[in-house]
Short mmCIF file of C-alpha atoms in Angstrom, two decimals:
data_model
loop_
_atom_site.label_atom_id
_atom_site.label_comp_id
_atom_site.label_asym_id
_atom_site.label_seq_id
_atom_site.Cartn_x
_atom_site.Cartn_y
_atom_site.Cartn_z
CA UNK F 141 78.62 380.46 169.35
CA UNK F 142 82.34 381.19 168.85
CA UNK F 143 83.55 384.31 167.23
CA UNK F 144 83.21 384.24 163.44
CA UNK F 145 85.37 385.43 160.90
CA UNK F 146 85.32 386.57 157.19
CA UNK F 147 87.70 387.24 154.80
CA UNK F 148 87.46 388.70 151.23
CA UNK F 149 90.61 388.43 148.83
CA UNK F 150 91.07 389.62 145.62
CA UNK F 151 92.92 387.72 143.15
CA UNK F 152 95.81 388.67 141.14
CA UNK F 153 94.79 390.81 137.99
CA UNK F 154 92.91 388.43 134.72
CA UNK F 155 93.89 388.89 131.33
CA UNK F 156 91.04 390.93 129.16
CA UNK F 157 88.23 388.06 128.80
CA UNK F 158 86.81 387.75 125.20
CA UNK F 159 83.72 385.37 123.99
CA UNK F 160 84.44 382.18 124.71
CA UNK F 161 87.00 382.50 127.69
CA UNK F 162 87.06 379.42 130.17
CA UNK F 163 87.19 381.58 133.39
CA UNK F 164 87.23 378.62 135.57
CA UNK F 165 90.78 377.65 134.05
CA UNK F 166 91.37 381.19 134.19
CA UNK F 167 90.47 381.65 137.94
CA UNK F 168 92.66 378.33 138.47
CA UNK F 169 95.62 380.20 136.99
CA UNK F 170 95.42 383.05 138.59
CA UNK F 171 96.18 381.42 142.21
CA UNK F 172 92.53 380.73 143.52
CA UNK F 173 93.71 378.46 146.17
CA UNK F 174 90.04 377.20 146.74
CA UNK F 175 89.41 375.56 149.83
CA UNK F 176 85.81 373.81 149.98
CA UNK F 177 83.34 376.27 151.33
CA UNK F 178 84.92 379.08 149.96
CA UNK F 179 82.62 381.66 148.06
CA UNK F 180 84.17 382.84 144.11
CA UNK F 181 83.16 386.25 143.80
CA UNK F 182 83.25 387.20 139.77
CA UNK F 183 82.03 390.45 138.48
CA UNK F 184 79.18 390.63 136.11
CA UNK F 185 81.24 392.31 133.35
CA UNK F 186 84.13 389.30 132.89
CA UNK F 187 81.24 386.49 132.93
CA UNK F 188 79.30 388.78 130.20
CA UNK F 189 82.37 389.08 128.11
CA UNK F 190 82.95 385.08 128.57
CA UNK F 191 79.49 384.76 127.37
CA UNK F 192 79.74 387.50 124.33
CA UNK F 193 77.02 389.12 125.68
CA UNK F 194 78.39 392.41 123.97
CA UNK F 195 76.44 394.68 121.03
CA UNK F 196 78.10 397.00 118.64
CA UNK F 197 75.87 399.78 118.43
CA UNK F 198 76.50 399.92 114.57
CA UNK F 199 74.19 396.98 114.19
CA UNK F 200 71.56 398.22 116.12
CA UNK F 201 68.90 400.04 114.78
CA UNK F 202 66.66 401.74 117.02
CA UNK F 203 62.72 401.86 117.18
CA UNK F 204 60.80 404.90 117.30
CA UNK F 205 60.21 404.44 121.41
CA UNK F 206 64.34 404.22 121.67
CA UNK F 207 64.59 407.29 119.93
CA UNK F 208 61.75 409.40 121.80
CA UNK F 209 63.29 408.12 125.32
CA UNK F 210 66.82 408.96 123.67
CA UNK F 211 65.79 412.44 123.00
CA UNK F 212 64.29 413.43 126.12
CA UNK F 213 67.26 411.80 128.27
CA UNK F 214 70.17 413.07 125.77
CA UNK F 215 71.56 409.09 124.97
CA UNK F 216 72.39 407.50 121.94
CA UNK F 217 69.35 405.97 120.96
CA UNK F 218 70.46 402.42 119.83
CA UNK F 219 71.99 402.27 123.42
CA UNK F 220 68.39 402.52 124.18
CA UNK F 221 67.26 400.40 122.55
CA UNK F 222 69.84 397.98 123.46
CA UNK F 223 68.21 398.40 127.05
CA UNK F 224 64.63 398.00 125.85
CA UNK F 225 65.49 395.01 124.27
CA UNK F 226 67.21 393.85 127.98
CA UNK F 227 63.64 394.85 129.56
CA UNK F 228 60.23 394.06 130.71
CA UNK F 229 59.51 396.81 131.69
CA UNK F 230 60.36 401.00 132.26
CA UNK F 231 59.96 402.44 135.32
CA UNK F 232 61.91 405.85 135.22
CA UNK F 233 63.16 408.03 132.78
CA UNK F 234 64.26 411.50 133.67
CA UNK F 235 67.68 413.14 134.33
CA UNK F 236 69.24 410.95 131.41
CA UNK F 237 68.51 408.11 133.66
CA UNK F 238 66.86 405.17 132.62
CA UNK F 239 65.63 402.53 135.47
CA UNK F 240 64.32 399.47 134.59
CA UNK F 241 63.16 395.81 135.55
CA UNK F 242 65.20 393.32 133.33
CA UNK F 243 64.28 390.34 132.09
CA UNK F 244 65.47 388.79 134.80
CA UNK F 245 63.30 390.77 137.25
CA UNK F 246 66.34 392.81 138.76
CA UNK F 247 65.79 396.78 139.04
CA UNK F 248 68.78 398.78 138.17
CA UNK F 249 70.06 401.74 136.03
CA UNK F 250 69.78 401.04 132.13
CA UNK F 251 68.89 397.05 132.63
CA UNK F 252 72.89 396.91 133.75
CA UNK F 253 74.03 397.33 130.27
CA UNK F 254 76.90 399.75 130.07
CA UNK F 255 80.19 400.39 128.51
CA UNK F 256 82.82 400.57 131.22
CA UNK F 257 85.49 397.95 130.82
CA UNK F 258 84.68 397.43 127.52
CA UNK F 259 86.85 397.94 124.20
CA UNK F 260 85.89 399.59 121.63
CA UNK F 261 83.94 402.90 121.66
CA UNK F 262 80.67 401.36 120.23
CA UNK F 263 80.29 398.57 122.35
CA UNK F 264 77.96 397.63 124.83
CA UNK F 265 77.78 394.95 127.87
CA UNK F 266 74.45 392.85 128.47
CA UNK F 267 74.18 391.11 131.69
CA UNK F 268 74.28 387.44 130.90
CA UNK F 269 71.24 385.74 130.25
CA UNK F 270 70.98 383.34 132.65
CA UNK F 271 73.41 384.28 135.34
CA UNK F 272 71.99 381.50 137.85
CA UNK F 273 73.15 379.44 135.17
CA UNK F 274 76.52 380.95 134.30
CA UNK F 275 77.29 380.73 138.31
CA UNK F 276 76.51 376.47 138.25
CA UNK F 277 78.57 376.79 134.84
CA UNK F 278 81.60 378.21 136.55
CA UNK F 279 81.04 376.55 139.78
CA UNK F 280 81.14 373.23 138.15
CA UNK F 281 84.45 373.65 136.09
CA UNK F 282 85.80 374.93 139.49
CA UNK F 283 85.26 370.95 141.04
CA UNK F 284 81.96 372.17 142.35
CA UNK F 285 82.99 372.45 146.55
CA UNK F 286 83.56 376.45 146.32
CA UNK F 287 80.25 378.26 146.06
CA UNK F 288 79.72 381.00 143.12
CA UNK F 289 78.58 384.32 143.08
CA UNK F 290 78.04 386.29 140.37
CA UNK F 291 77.69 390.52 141.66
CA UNK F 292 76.95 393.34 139.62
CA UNK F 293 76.69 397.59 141.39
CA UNK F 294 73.24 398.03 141.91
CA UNK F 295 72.27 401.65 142.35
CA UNK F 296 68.93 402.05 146.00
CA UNK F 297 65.71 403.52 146.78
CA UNK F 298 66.51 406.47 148.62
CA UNK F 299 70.17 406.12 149.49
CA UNK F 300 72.86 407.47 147.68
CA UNK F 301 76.15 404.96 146.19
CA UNK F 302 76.07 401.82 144.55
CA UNK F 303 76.46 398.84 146.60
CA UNK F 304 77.27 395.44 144.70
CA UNK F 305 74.13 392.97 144.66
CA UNK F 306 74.30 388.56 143.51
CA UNK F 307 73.06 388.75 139.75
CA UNK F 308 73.51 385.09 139.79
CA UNK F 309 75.04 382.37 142.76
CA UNK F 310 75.39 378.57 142.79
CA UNK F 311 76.06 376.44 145.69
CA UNK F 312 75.12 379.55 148.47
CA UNK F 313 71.96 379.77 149.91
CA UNK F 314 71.01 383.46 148.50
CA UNK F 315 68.82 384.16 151.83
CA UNK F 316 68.57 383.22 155.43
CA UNK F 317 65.44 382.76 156.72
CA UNK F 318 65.62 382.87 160.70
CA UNK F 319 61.63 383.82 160.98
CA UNK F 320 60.57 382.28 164.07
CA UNK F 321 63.93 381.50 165.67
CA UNK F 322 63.85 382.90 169.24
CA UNK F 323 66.08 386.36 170.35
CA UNK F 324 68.66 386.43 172.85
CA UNK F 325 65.31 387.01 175.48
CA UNK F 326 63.67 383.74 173.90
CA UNK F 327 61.38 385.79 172.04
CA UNK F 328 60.93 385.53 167.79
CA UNK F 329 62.53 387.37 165.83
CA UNK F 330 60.51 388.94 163.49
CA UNK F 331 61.07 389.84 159.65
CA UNK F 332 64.59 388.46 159.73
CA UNK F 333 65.56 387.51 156.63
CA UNK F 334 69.26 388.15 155.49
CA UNK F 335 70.13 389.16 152.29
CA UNK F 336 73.49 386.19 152.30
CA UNK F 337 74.57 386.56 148.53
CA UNK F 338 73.94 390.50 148.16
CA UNK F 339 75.79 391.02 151.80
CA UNK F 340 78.61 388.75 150.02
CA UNK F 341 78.76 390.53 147.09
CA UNK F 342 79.04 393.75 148.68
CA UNK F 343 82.21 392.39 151.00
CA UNK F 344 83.82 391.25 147.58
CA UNK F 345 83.48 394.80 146.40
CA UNK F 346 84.92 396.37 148.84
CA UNK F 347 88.55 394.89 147.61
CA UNK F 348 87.83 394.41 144.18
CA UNK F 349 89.50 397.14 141.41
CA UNK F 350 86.70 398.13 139.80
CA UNK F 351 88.76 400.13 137.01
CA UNK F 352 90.60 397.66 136.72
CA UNK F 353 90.70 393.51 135.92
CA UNK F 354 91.08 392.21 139.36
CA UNK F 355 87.43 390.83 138.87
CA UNK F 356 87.39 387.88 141.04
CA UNK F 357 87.33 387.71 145.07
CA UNK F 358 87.52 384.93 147.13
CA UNK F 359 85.17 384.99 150.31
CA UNK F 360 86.06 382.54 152.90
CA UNK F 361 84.28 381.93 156.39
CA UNK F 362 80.66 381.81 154.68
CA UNK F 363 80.73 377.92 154.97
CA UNK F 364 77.32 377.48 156.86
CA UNK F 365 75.75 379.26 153.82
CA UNK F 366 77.55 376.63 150.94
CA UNK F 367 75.69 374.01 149.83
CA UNK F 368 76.53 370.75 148.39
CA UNK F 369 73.49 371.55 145.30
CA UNK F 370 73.43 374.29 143.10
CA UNK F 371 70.72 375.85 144.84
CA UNK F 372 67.80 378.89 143.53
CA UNK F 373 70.30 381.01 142.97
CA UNK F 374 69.74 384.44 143.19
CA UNK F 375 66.21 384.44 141.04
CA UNK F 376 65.11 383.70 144.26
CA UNK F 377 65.85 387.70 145.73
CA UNK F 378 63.55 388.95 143.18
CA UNK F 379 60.90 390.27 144.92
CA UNK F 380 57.60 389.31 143.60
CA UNK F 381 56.03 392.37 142.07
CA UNK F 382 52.65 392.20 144.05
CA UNK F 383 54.66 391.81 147.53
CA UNK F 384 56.76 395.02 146.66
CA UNK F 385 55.87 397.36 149.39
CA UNK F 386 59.20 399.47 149.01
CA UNK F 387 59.43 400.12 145.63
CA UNK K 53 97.56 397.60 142.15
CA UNK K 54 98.36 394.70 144.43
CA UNK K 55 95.73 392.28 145.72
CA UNK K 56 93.45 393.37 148.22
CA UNK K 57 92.12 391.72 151.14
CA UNK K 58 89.60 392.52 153.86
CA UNK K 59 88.61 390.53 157.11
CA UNK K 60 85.40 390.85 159.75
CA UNK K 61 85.77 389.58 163.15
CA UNK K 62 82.91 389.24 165.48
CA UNK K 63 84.43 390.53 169.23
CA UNK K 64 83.04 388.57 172.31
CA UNK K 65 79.86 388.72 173.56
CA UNK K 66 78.95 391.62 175.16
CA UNK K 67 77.14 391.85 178.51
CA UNK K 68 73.51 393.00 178.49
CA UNK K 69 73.72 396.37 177.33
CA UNK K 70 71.99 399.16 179.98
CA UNK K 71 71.26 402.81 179.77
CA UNK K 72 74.94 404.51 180.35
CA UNK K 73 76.96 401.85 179.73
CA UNK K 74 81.02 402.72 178.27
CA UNK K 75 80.39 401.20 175.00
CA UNK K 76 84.16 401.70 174.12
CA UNK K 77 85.41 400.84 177.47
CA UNK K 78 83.41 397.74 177.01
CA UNK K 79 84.81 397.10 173.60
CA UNK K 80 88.24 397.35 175.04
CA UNK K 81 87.76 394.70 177.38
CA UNK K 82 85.99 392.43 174.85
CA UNK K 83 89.80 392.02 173.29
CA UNK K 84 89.02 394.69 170.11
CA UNK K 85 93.09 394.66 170.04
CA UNK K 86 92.34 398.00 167.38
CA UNK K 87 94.48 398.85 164.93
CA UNK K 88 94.66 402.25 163.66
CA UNK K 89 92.98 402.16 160.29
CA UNK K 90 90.38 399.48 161.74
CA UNK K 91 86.23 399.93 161.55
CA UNK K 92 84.43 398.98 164.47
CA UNK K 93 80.83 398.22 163.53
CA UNK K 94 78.27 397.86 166.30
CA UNK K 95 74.84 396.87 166.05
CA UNK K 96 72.57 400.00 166.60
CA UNK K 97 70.44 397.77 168.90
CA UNK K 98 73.55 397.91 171.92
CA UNK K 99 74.52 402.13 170.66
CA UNK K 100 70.51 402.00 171.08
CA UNK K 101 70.68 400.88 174.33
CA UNK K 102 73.52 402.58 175.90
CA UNK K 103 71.80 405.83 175.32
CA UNK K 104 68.31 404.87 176.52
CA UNK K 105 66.77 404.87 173.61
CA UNK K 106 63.72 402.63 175.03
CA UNK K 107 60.20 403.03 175.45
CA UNK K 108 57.39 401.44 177.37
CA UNK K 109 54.66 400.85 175.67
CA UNK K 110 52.75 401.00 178.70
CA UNK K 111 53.84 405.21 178.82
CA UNK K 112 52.41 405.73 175.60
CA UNK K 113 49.11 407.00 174.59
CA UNK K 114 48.08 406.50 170.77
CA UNK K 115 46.90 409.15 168.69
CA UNK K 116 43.56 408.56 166.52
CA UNK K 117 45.91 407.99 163.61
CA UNK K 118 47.82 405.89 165.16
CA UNK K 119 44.63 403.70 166.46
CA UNK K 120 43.25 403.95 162.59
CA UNK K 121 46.44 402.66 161.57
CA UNK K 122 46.72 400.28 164.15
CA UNK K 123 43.53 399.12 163.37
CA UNK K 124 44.08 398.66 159.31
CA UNK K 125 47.98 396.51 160.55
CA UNK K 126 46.78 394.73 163.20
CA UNK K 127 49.19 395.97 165.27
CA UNK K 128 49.81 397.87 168.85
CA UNK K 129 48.15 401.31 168.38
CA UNK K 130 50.86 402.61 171.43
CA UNK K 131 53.71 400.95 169.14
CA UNK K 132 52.42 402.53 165.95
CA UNK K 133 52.21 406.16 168.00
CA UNK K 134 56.31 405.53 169.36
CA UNK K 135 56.83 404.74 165.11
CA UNK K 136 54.94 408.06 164.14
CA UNK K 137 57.03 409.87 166.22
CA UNK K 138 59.97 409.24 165.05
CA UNK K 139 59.06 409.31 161.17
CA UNK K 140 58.80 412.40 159.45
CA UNK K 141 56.62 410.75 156.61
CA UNK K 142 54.80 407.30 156.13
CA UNK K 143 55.49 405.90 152.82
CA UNK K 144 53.38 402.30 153.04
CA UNK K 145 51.09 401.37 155.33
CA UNK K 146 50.01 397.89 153.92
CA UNK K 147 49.72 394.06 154.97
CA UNK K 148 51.00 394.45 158.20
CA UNK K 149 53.66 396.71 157.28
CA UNK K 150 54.66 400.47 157.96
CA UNK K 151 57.49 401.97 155.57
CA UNK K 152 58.54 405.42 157.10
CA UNK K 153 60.82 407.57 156.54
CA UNK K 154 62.97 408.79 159.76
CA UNK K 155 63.76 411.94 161.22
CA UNK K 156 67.27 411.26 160.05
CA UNK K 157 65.63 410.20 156.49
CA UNK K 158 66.39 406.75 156.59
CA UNK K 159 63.56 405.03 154.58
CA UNK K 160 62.95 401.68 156.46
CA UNK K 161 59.84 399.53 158.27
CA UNK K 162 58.81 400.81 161.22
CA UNK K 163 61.22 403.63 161.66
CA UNK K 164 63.59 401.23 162.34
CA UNK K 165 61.76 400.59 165.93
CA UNK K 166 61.75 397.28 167.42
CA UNK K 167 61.59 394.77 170.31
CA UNK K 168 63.64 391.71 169.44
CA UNK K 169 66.60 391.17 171.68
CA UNK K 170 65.13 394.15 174.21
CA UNK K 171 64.49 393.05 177.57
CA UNK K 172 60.58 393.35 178.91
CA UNK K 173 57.64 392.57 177.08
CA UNK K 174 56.77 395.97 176.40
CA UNK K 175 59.49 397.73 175.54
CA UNK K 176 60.11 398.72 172.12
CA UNK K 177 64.10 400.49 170.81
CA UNK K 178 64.42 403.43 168.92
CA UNK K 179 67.31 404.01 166.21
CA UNK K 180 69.64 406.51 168.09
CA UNK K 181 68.67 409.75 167.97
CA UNK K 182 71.91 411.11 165.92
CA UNK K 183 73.27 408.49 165.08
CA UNK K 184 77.03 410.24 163.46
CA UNK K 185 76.96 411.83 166.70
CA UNK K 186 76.75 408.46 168.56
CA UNK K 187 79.58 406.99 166.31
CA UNK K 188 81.87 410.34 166.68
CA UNK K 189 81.21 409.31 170.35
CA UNK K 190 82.44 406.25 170.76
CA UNK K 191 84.80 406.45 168.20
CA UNK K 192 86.81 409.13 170.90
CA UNK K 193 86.05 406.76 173.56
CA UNK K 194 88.64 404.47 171.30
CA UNK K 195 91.18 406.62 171.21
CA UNK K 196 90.34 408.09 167.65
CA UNK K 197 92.54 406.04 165.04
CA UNK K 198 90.13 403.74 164.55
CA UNK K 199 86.67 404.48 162.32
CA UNK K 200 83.04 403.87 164.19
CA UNK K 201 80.27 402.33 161.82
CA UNK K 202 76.67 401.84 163.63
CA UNK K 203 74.91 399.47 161.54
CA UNK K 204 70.84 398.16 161.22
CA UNK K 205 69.14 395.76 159.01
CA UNK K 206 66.80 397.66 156.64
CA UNK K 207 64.70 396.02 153.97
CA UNK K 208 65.43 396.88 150.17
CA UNK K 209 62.83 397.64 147.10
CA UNK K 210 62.60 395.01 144.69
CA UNK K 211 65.07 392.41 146.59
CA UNK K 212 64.08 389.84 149.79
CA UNK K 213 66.38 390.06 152.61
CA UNK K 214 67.80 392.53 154.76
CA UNK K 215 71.09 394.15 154.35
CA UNK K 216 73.00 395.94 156.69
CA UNK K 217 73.22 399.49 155.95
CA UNK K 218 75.27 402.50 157.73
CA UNK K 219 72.79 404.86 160.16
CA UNK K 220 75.82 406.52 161.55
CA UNK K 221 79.65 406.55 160.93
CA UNK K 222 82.92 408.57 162.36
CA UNK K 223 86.00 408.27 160.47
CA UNK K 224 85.11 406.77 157.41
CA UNK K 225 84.34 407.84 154.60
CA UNK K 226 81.00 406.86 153.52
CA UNK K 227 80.84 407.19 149.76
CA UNK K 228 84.12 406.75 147.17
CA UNK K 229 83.24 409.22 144.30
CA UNK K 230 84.99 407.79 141.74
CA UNK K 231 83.14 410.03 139.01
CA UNK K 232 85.26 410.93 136.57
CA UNK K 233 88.12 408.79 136.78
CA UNK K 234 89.05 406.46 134.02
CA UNK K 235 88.34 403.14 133.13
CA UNK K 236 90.90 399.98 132.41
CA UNK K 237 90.23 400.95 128.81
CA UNK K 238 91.18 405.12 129.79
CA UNK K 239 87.65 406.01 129.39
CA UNK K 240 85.65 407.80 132.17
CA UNK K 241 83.92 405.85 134.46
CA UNK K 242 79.97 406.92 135.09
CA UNK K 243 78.31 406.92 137.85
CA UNK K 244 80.50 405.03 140.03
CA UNK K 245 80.09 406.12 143.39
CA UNK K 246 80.48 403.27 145.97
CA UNK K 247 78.42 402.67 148.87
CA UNK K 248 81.62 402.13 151.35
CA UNK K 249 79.98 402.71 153.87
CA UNK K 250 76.56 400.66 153.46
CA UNK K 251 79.07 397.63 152.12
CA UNK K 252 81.21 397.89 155.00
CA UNK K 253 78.11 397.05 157.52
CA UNK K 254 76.67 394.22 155.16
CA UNK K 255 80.31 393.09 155.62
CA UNK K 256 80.02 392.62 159.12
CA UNK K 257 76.46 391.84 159.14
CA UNK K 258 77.69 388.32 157.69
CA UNK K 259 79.70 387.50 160.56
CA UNK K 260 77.37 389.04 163.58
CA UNK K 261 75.19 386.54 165.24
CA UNK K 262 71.89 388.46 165.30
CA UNK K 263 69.93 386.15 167.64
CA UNK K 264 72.94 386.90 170.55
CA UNK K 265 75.03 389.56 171.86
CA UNK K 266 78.27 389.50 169.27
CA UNK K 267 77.24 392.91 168.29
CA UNK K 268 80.56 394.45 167.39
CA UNK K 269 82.70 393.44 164.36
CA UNK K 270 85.99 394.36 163.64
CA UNK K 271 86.71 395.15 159.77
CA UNK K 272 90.75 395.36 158.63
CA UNK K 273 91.66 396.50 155.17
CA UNK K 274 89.63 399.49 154.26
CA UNK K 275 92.26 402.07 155.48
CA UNK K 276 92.13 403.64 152.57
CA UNK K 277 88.70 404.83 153.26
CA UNK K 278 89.49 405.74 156.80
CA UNK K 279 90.09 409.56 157.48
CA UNK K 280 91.80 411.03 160.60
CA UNK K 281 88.52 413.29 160.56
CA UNK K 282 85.43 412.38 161.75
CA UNK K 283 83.92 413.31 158.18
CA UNK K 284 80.22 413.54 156.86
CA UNK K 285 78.71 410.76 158.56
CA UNK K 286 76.12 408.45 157.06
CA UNK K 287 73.76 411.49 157.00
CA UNK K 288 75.98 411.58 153.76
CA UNK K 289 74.46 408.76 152.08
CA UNK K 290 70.99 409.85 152.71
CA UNK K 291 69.53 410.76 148.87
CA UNK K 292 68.08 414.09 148.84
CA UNK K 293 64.17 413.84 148.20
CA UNK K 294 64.27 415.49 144.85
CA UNK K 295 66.92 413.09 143.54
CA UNK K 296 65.46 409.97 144.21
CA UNK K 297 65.11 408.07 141.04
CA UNK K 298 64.74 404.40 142.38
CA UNK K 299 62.00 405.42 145.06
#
């Protein structure tokens, strides 16, 4: 094999996106450039906000299980409840932190609803519903030849920092599976399966502004891993709960 | 802000990496044409290597745990003793599978000891045994402008795939505590501390061909994140015990 290469751009900064936002068109404007093969990086927050996937907390009114979990981790409890309603399921809540498994199946702080980014003081972020389905969305009013990726900060098991994970990808295979392909001795390799779409995800973060609106990154030289179909998206990283030996 | 942009470059194949080899001298002549400001991210398996961190099986004699385990994973009982000894706790020991935790504290599967791409049947590799140390190492052996990043594959809770993750690193900085700092609407970010590091080696993990010998990777375009001090390390990134939340 030749040398490979990767690069990771970020694009020039996107105007705030409100409900109902065509970021494809948006994306266009802002200089994409998209070569086929080339991997859209978009951050969970500007697809939510396309979607309206936002709650004022004035219109939520919280159960008595948001407000006992509120209490004992110091939060407002209709943002609780707001991440309830996101869940299927608790699995810590101490030190004002609240980890759950989404709806989705994805494992992260406060079932990735937050506030960051997002104006007005009362107002809340969901991650969008479907984000397999809001990657083929955007993928297809792109022309469909650039892959897209969809990455939200996950915080991990027993290391410290948040490292950016695929919520949602179309047109990139969102694993590798090289089980039973031979070493550089000729032996198999064992257990070698690479996380593609999270690795990508995590080079797009490393240029993007998080505190600011420079939201999408472009990730070329990940060609072998784009796909003419949409793809399983990245439903298919969820770890099945009775195969979970790390967690 | 202006744009960002980042690239990975897989170097050359290396030769067959022996006990004692000049890592950096052989880096040099692979055509690493360093910049100051660059990362250089080797595989642990060739930093592994270089320092003789190998062990035949055949040298080994297995514990009763180790046999009892053995037994229960259907696995070597000499391999399981090399694991045990470098683990300071076994998390899992299910289907096959050993989760440890490392005398360094990395949580991974099997200590992070294995045999793929090691020459002779039974030899198994053992994750270098400090591996900041290694990477302060070599990164002199470059001339020092340059960052050092040793990288391994370690499986994640709740998500398929491997990842590349940081065991050791010289030069950069491993986390970006951005605590505190404000948002694109002026509000303070929360708990926004980025895994440079960690993303940094899944970076490079995306161009490295893991079934050969391109086992160094060349990042540009995270200067900002490399320090004229060797720094921390990735012993940095390790979550202290009675923090761990997602665990």
């Amino acid at each position: 094999l030749s040398a490979l290469e990767l690069s990771a751009r970020a694009l020039a900064a996107l105007p705030e996106i409100a409900p109902g936002d065509d970021l494809a068109a948006l994306i266009a404007a802002a200089g994409a450039d998209l070569r086929p093969g080339d991997v859209v990086v978009l951050s969970q927050k500007i697809v939510s906000k396309a979607e309206g996937r936002l709650v004022s907390l004035g219109d939520v009114s919280p159960s008595e299980r948001a407000r006992d979990l509120a209490a004992a981790l110091a939060k407002d409890a209709r943002a609780v409840q707001v991440v309830l309603d996101e869940s299927a399921d608790v699995l810590r809540a101490e030190r004002g932190v609240l980890i759950t498994r989404t709806r989705h199946g994805f494992v992260c702080a406060n079932a990735g609803v937050d506030h960051s980014n997002v104006p007005g003081d009362d107002v809340v972020c969901l991650l969008p519903r479907d984000p397999d389905a809001s990657a083929r969305r955007i993928r297809g009013g792109l022309g469909g030849e650039a892959a897209v990726l969809i990455a939200d900060s996950f915080g991990r098991a027993w290391r410290l920092g948040q490292a950016d994970v695929a919520i949602g990808c179309a047109g990139l295979a969102p694993l590798d599976d090289r089980r039973g392909t031979p070493d550089a001795e000729g032996r198999e390799l064992i257990a070698s399966v690479d996380a593609v779409a999270d690795q990508a995800a995590s080079a797009a973060a490393l240029v993007r502004d998080k505190a600011g609106r420079e939201a999408v990154v472009v990730v070329r030289g990940l060609e072998r891993y784009v796909t003419a179909e949409d793809g399983p998206g990245a439903a298919a990283i969820v770890r099945p709960l009775d195969e979970d030996l790390f967690g």
